[in-house]
Structures are given as structure tokens and as C-alpha cells.
mmCIF file with all atom_site columns, C-alpha atoms in Angstrom:
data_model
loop_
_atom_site.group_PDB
_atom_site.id
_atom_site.type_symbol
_atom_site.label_atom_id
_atom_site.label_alt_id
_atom_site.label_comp_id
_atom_site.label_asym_id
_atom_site.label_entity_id
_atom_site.label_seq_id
_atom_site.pdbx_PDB_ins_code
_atom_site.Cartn_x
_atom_site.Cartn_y
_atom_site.Cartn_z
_atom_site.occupancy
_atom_site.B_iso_or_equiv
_atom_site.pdbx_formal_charge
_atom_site.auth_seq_id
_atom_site.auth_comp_id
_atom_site.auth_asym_id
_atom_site.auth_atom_id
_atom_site.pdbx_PDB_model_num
ATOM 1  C CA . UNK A 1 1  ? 0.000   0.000   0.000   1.00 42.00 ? 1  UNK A CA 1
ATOM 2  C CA . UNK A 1 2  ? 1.501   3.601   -0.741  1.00 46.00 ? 2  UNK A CA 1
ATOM 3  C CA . UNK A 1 3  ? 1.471   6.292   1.780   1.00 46.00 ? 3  UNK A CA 1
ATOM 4  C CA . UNK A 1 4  ? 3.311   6.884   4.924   1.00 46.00 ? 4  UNK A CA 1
ATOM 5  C CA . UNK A 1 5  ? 1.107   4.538   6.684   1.00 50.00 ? 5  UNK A CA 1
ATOM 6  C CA . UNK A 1 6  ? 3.697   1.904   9.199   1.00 53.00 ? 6  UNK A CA 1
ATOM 7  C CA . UNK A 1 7  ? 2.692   -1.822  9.653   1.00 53.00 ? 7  UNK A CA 1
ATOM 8  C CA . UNK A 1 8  ? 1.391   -4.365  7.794   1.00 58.00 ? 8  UNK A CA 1
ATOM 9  C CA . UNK A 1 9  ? -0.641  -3.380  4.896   1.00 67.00 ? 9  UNK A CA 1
ATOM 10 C CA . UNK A 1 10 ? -4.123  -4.564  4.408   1.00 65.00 ? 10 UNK A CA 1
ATOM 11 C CA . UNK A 1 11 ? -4.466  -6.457  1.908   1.00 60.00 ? 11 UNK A CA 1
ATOM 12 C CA . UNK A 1 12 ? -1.609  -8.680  4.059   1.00 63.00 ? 12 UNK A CA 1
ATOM 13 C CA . UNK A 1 13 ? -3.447  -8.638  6.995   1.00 58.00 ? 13 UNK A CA 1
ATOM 14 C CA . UNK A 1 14 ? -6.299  -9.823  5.977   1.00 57.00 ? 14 UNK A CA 1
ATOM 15 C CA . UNK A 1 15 ? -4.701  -12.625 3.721   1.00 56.00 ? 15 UNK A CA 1
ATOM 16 C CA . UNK A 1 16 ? -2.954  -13.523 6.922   1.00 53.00 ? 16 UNK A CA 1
ATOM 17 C CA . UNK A 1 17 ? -5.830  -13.732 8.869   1.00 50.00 ? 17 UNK A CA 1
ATOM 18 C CA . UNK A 1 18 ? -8.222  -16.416 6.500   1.00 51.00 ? 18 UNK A CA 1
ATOM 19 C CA . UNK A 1 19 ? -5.676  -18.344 5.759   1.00 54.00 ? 19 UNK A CA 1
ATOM 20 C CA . UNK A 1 20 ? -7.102  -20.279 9.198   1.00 57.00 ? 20 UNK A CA 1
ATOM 21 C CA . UNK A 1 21 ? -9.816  -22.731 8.403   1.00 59.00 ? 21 UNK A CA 1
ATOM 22 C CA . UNK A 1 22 ? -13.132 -20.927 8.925   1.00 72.00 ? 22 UNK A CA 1
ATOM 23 C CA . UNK A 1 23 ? -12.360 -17.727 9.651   1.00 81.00 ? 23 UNK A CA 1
ATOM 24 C CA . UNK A 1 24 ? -14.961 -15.093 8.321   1.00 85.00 ? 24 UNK A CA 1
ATOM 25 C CA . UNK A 1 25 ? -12.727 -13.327 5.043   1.00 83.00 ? 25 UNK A CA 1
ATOM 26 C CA . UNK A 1 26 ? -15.130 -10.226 5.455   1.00 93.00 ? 26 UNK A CA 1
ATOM 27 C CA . UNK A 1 27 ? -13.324 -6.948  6.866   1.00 94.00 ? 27 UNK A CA 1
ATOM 28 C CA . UNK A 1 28 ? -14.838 -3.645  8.055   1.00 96.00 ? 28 UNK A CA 1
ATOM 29 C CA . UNK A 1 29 ? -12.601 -0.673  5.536   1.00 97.00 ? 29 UNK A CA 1
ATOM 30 C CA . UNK A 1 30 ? -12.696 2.861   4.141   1.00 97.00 ? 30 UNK A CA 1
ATOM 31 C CA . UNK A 1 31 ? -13.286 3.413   0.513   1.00 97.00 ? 31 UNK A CA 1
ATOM 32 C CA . UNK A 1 32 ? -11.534 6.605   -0.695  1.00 96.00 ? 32 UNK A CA 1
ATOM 33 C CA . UNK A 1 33 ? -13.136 7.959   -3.919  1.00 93.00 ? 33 UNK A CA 1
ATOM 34 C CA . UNK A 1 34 ? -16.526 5.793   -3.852  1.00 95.00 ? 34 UNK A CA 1
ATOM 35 C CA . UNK A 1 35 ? -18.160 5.403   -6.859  1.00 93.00 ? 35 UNK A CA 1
ATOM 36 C CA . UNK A 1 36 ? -20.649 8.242   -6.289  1.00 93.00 ? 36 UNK A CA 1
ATOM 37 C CA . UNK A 1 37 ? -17.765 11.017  -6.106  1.00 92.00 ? 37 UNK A CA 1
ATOM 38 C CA . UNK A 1 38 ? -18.608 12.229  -3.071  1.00 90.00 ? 38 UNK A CA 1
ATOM 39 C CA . UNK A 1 39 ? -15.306 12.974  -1.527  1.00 90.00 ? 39 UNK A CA 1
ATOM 40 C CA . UNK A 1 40 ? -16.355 11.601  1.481   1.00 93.00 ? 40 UNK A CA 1
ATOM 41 C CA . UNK A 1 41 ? -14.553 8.315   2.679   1.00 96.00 ? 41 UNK A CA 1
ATOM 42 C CA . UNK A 1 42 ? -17.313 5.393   3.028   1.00 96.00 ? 42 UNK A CA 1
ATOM 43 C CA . UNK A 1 43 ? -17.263 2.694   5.608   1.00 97.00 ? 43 UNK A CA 1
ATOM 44 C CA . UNK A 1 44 ? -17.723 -0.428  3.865   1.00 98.00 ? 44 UNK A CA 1
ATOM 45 C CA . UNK A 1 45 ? -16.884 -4.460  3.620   1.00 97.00 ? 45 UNK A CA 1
ATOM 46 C CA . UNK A 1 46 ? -14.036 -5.797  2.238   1.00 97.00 ? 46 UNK A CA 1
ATOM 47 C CA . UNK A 1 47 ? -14.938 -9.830  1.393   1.00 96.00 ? 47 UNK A CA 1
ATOM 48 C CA . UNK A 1 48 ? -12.493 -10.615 -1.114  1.00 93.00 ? 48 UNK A CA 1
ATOM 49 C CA . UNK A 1 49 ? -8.916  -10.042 -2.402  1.00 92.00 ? 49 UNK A CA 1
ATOM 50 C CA . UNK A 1 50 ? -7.307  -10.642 -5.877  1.00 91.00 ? 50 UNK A CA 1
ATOM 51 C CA . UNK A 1 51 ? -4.205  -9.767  -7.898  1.00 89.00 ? 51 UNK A CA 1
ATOM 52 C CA . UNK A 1 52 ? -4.577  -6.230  -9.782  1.00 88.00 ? 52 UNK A CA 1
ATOM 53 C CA . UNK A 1 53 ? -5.864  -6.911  -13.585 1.00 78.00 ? 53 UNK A CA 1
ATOM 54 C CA . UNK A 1 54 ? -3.525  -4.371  -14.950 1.00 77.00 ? 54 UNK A CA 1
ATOM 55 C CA . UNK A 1 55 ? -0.131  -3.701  -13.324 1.00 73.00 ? 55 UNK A CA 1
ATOM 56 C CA . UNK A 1 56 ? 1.222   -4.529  -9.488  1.00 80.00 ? 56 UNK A CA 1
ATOM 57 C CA . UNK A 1 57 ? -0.840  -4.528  -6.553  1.00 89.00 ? 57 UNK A CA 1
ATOM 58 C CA . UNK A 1 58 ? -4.218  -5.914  -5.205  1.00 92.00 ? 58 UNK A CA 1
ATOM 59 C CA . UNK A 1 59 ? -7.943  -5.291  -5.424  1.00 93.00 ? 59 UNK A CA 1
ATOM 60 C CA . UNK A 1 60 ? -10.037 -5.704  -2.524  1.00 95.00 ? 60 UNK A CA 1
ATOM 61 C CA . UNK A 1 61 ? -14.087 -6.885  -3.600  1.00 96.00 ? 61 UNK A CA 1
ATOM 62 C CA . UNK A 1 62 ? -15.954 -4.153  -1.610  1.00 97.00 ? 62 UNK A CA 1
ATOM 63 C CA . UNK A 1 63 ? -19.372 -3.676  -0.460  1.00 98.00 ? 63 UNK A CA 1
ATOM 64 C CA . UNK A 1 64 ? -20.932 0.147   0.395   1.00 97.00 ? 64 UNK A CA 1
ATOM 65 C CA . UNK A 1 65 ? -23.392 2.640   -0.022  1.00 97.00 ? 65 UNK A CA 1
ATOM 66 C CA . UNK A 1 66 ? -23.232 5.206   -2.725  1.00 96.00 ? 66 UNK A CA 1
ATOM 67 C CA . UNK A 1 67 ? -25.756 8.259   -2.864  1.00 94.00 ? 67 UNK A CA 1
ATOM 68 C CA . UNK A 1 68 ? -28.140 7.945   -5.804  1.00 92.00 ? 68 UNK A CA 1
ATOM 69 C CA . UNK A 1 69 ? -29.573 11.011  -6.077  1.00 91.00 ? 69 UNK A CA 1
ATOM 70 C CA . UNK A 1 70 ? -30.896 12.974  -3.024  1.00 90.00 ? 70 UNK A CA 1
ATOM 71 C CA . UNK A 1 71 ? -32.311 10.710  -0.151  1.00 91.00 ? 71 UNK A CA 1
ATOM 72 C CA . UNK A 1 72 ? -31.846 7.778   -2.215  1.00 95.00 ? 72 UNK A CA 1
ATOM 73 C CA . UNK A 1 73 ? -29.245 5.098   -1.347  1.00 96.00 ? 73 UNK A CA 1
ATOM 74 C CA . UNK A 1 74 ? -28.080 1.891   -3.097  1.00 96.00 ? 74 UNK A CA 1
ATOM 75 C CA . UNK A 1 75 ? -25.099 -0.473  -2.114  1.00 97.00 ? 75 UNK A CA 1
ATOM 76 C CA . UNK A 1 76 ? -22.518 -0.788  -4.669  1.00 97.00 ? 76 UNK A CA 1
ATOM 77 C CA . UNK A 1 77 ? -20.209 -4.133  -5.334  1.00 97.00 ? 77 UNK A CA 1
ATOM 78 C CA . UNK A 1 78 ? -16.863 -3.134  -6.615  1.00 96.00 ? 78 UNK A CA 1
ATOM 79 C CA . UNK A 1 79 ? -12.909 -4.242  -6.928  1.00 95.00 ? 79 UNK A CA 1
ATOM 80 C CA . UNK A 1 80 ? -11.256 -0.887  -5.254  1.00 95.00 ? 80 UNK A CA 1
ATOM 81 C CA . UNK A 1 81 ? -7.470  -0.880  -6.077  1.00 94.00 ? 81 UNK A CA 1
ATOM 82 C CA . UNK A 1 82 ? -5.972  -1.725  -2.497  1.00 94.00 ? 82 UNK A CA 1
ATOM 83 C CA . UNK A 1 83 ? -4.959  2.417   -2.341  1.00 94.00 ? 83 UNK A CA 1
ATOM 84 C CA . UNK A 1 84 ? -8.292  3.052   -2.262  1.00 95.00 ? 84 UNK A CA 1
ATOM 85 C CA . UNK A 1 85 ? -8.840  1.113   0.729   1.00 96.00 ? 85 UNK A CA 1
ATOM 86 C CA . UNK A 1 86 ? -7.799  1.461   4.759   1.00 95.00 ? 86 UNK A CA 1
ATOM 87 C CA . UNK A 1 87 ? -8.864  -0.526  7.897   1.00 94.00 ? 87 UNK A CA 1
ATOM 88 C CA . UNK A 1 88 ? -12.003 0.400   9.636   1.00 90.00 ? 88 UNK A CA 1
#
């Protein structure tokens, strides 16, 4: 992960961390940049991790809710690029 955060990235904690037999793989995170372009970080839940398509890195599969339009919610289902995302 890029930044000046210290410790163990994310996406390695949470690998870590399912790799035990029946541990629950969902994570409570912070989407930066949600899909509705609020600027607002959303809380949301991380329940899956995979290699970056294009380039280095990982994507995180990410549940949250994004405004519609006023007073409307929906929950989105995205892969966030892992700089997108921080630990709840």
C-alpha cells in the first residue's frame, strides 16, 4: 500500500488472517473515492482479495453505499485498487 502509513498493509493482513480454516474473510474498511464522487470516505466491507488486472498490486471486492440522487441510497459491489482502501 503507498502512503506513509507503518505496519502491515491490508491487503496482508487480511490474507494472513483467513488463511485459518473458517475464519470469516469479510473486513470492516474505508473506501476513498466511492463510486458516487462524493469525496467523502465510506465505511464499507471488504470480502475478497485478488491480484490487480492491470499492473502490481491488489484489489479488494468491496461492499458500500453510494448516494443515488438525493435521499436515495443503493449499495454498490466493486474491486477498489488496495490504495483506495484502509482498515475500519
Amino acid at each position: 500500500m503507498s502512503g506513509s502509513r507503518h505496519g502491515i498493509p491490508l491487503a496482508e493482513r487480511v490474507r494472513a488472517s483467513v488463511s485459518r480454516t473458517g475464519d470469516c474473510p469479510a473486513r470492516h474498511c474505508w473506501v476513498a473515492d466511492p463510486a458516487d464522487r462524493s469525496g467523502e470516505k465510506r465505511p464499507g466491507l471488504l470480502v475478497e482479495w485478488r491480484r490487480a488486472t492491470e499492473g502490481e498490486g491488489w484489489q479488494g471486492r468491496v461492499l458500500y453505499a453510494v448516494a443515488l440522487r438525493p435521499a436515495a441510497w443503493a449499495v454498490v459491489e466493486e474491486w477498489v485498487d488496495e490504495a483506495l482502501l484502509s482498515p475500519a
